[in-house]
Structure formats: C-alpha cells, structure tokens
Short mmCIF file of C-alpha atoms in Angstrom, two decimals:
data_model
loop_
_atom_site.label_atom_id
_atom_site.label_comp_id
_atom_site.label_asym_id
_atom_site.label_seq_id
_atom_site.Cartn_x
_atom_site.Cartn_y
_atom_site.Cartn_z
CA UNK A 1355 -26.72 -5.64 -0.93
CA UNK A 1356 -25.45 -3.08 -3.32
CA UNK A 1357 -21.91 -2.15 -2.79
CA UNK A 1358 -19.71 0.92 -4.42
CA UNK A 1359 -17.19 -1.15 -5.44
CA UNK A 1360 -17.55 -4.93 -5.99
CA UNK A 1361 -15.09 -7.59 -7.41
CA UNK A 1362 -16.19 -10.23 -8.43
CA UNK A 1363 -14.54 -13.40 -8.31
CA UNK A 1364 -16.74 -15.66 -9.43
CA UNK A 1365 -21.07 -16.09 -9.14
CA UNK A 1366 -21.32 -16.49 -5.33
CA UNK A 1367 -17.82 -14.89 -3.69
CA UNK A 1368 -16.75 -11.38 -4.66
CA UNK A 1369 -14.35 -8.28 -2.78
CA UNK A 1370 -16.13 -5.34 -1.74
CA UNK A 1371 -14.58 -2.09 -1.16
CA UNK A 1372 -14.86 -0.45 2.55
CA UNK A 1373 -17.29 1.65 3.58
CA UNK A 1374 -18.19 2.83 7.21
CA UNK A 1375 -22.11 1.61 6.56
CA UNK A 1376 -20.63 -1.98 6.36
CA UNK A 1377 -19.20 -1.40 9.62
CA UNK A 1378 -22.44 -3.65 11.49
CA UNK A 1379 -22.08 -6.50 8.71
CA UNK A 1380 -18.20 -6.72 9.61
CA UNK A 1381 -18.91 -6.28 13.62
CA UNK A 1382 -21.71 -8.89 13.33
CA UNK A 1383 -19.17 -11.38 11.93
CA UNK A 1384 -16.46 -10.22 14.23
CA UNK A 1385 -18.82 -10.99 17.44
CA UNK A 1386 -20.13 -14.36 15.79
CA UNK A 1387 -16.61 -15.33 15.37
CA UNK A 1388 -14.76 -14.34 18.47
CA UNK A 1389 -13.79 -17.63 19.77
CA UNK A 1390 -12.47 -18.63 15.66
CA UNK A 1391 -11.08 -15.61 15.65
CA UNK A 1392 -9.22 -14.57 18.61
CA UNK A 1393 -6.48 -16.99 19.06
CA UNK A 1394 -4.80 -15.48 16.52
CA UNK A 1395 -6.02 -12.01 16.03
CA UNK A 1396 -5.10 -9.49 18.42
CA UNK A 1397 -7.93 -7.15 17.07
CA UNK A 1398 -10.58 -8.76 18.58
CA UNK A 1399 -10.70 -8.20 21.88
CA UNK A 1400 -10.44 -4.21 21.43
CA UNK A 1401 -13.39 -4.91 18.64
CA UNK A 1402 -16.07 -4.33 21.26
CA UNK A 1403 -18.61 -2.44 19.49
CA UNK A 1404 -19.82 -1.06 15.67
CA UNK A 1405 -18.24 2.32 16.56
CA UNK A 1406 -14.92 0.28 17.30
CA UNK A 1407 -15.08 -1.42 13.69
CA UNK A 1408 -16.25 2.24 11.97
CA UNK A 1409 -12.84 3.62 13.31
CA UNK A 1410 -10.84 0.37 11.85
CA UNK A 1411 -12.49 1.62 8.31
CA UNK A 1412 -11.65 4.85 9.03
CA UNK A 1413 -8.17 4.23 9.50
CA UNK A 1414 -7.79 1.66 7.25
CA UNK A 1415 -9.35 4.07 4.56
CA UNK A 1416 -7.44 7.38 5.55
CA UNK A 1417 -3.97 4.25 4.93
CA UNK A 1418 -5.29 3.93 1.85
CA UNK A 1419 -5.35 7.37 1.10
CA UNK A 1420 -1.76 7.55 2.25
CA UNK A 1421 -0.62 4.40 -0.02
CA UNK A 1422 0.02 2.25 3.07
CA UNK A 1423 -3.29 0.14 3.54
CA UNK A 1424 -6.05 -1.02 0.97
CA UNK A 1425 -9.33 -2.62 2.61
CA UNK A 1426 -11.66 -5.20 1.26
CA UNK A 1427 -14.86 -7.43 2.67
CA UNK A 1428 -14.89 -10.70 1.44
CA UNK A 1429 -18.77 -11.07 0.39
CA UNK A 1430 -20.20 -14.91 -0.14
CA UNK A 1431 -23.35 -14.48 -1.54
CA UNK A 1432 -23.73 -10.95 -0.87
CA UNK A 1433 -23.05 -11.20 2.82
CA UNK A 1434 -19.68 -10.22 4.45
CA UNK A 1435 -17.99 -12.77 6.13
CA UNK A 1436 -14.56 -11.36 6.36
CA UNK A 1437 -12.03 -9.21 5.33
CA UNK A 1438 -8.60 -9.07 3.62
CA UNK A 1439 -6.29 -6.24 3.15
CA UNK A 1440 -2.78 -5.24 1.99
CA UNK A 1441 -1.22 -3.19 4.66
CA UNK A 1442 2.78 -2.12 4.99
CA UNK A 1443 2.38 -0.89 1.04
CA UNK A 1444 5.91 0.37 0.42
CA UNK A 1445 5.83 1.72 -3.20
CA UNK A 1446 9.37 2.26 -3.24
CA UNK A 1447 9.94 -1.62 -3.14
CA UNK A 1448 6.84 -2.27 -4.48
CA UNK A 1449 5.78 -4.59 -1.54
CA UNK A 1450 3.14 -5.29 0.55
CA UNK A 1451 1.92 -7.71 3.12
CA UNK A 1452 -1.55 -9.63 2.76
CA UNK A 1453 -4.09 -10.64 6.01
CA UNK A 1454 -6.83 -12.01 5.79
CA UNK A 1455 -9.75 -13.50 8.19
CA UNK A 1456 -13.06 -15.04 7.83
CA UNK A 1457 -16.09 -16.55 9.67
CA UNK A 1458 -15.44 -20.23 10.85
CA UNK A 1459 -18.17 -21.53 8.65
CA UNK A 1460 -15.97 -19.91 5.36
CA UNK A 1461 -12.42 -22.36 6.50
CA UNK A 1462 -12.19 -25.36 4.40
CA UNK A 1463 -13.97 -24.11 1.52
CA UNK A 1464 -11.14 -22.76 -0.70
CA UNK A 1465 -12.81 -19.02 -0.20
CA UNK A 1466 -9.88 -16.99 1.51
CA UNK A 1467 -7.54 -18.87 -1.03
CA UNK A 1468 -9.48 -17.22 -3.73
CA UNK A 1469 -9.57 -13.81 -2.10
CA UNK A 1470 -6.09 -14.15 -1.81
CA UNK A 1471 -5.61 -15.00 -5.26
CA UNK A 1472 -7.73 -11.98 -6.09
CA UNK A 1473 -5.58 -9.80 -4.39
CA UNK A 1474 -2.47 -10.49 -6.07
CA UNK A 1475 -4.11 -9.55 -9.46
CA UNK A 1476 -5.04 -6.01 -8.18
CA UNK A 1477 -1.47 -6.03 -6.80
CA UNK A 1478 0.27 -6.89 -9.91
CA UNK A 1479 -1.63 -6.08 -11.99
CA UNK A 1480 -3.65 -2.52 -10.91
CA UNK A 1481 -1.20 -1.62 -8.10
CA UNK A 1482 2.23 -2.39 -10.11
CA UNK A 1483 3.55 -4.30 -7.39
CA UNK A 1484 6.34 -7.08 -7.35
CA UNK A 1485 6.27 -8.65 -4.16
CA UNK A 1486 3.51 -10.09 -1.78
CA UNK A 1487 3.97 -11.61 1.71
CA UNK A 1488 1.85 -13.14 4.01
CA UNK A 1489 2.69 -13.68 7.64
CA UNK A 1490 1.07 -16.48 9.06
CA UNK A 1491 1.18 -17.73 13.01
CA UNK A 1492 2.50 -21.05 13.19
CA UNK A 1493 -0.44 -23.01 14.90
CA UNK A 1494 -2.97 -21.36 12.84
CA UNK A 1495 -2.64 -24.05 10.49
CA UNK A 1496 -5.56 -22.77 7.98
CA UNK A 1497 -4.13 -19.55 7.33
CA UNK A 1498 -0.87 -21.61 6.69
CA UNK A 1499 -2.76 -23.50 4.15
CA UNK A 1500 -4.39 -20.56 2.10
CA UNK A 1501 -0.68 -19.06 1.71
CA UNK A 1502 0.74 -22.55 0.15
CA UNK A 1503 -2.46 -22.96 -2.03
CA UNK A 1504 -2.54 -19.38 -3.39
CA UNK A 1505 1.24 -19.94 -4.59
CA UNK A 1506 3.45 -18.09 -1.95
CA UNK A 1507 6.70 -19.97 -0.68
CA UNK A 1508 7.59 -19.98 2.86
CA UNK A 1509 10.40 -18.13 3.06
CA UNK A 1510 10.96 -18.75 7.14
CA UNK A 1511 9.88 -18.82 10.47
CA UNK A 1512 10.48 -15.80 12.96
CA UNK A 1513 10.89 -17.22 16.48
CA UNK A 1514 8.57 -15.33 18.85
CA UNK A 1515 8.42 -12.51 16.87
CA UNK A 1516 4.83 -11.43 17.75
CA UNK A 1517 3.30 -11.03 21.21
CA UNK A 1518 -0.50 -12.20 21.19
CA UNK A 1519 -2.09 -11.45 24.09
CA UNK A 1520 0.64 -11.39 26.18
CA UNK A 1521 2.41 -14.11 24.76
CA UNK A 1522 5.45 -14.62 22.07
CA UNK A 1523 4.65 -16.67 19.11
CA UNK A 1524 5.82 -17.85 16.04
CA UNK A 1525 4.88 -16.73 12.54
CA UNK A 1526 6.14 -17.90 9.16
CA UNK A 1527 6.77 -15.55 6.53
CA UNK A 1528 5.77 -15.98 2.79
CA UNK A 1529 6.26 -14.51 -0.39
CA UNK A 1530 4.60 -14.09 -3.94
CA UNK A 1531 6.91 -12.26 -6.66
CA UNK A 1532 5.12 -11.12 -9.38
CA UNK A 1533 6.83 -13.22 -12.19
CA UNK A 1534 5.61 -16.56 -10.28
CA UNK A 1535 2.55 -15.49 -10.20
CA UNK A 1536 2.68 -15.04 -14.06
CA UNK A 1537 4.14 -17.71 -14.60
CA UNK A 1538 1.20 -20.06 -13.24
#
C-alpha cells in the first residue's frame, strides 16, 4: 500500500497521513471493531458507512487546514488498524490534545504507545509545541496505560465530565511538556 505521506516508526508500524481513499481501510477496522471500540468511543455508532468515515477525513483534514486538527492512520505492516490525531491545536498556548484508537488485536502490543510517542516528536519537534494531553476514560484501562508508558503524568480526574451514550463518565487528564519529553 503506497501512501502520500508515511512515518515510519520502525520496520513493521509506521503513521500515514489521511486521505479520503483510505476511508474503506479505516471503516473496515471501525466495523471489525465495534464491540472494542464502542464503549468508549462515541464515534462509532454514527460511523455507519464508508461515506460516514470519508466526511470524518474531510473534516478532520479541512481542521488541519485551519490549525485545529492533524490526522494520522496507524499502519502495522502496511495495513491500517487505527488512527491517532491531535485535535484542540491552540497555537497560541502551543497545546494540543492526543486520541488515539486501534483494532482489539493491536492492545497489548506496545503499538499505540509508540504512535503516541511518535506524535509528540512531530509536536515538539515539527509543530513547535510545548504541551500534550491525553484524556483518557477511567475504565478504559488500556488507553490509561499507553498515556503512563509514553511519559505523560496524570494530572487529574474530571468527575462525569463526558456523556457517552447517554451516560456521565469519568476521564483522567494527562500531560506531556515538551522539556520532559527531552529530557528522557
């Protein structure tokens, strides 16, 4: 699969950049992965069809165009199976928040913390950035996990600050600056 833009992180995992003809790939996983996905993701549900995932690049594109979103497919082994993206850019502060999601067979193998990882290079590094958060629901333990390992503190937990499907939940909030990340 040849790709406009491809990061590599190392031989077999590697960011791609968005493009509406990757829309299937990234619906396929989606639909495979609705039951891993869902109890945390509110996107899901309204991700019925391709068309449906060619409007999330489109929007997700047309924020990056703006400065407030920046899009990437995780690729293992030159398949997608998942994506990761800063959204809320605020260059004035220099932030941004981090998400992330991949295909159940992915958890557990150290993958999103790499993509993670990855991102906070471009961040620092490309996008001149200082501060990264990730915001992380409190039962979905291996997103929790992939935070910690990539290096970000937990910096607190907002009671029922989300509504998922109808219900409140918790999320924790955590935080990269840009000197700890040097500093590793």
């Amino acid at each position: 699969m040849k790709h406009l833009f491809q990061f590599n992180i190392n031989e077999a995992l590697s960011l791609v950049s968005p493009n509406v003809q990757l829309a299937k790939d990234v619906w396929d996983v989606i639909n495979v992965n609705r039951e891993h996905l869902r109890p945390f993701l509110d996107f899901v549900d309204g991700t019925k069809t391709v068309e449906d995932e060619e409007n999330y690049i489109k929007m997700k594109l047309n924020g990056e165009i703006n400065g407030t979103d920046r899009l990437f497919f995780i690729a293992y082994e030159n398949e997608i199976i998942g994506s990761i993206d800063f959204h809320f850019i605020d260059q004035n502060n220099q932030t941004a928040e981090i998400g992330y999601w991949i295909g159940s067979e992915y958890v557990g193998r150290n993958i999103a913390t790499e993509a993670v990882l990855s991102l906070c290079q471009i961040a620092f590094l490309e996008m001149g950035l200082n501060r990264l958060t990730i915001v992380a629901d409190v039962l979905n333990k291996p997103s929790n996990r992939v935070a910690v390992k990539a290096g970000f503190k937990k910096e607190g937990t907002f009671k029922q600050s989300k509504k998922v499907y109808g219900e409140f939940r918790d999320f924790n909030m955590y935080a990269l600056l840009k000197e700890e990340f040097n500093a590793r």
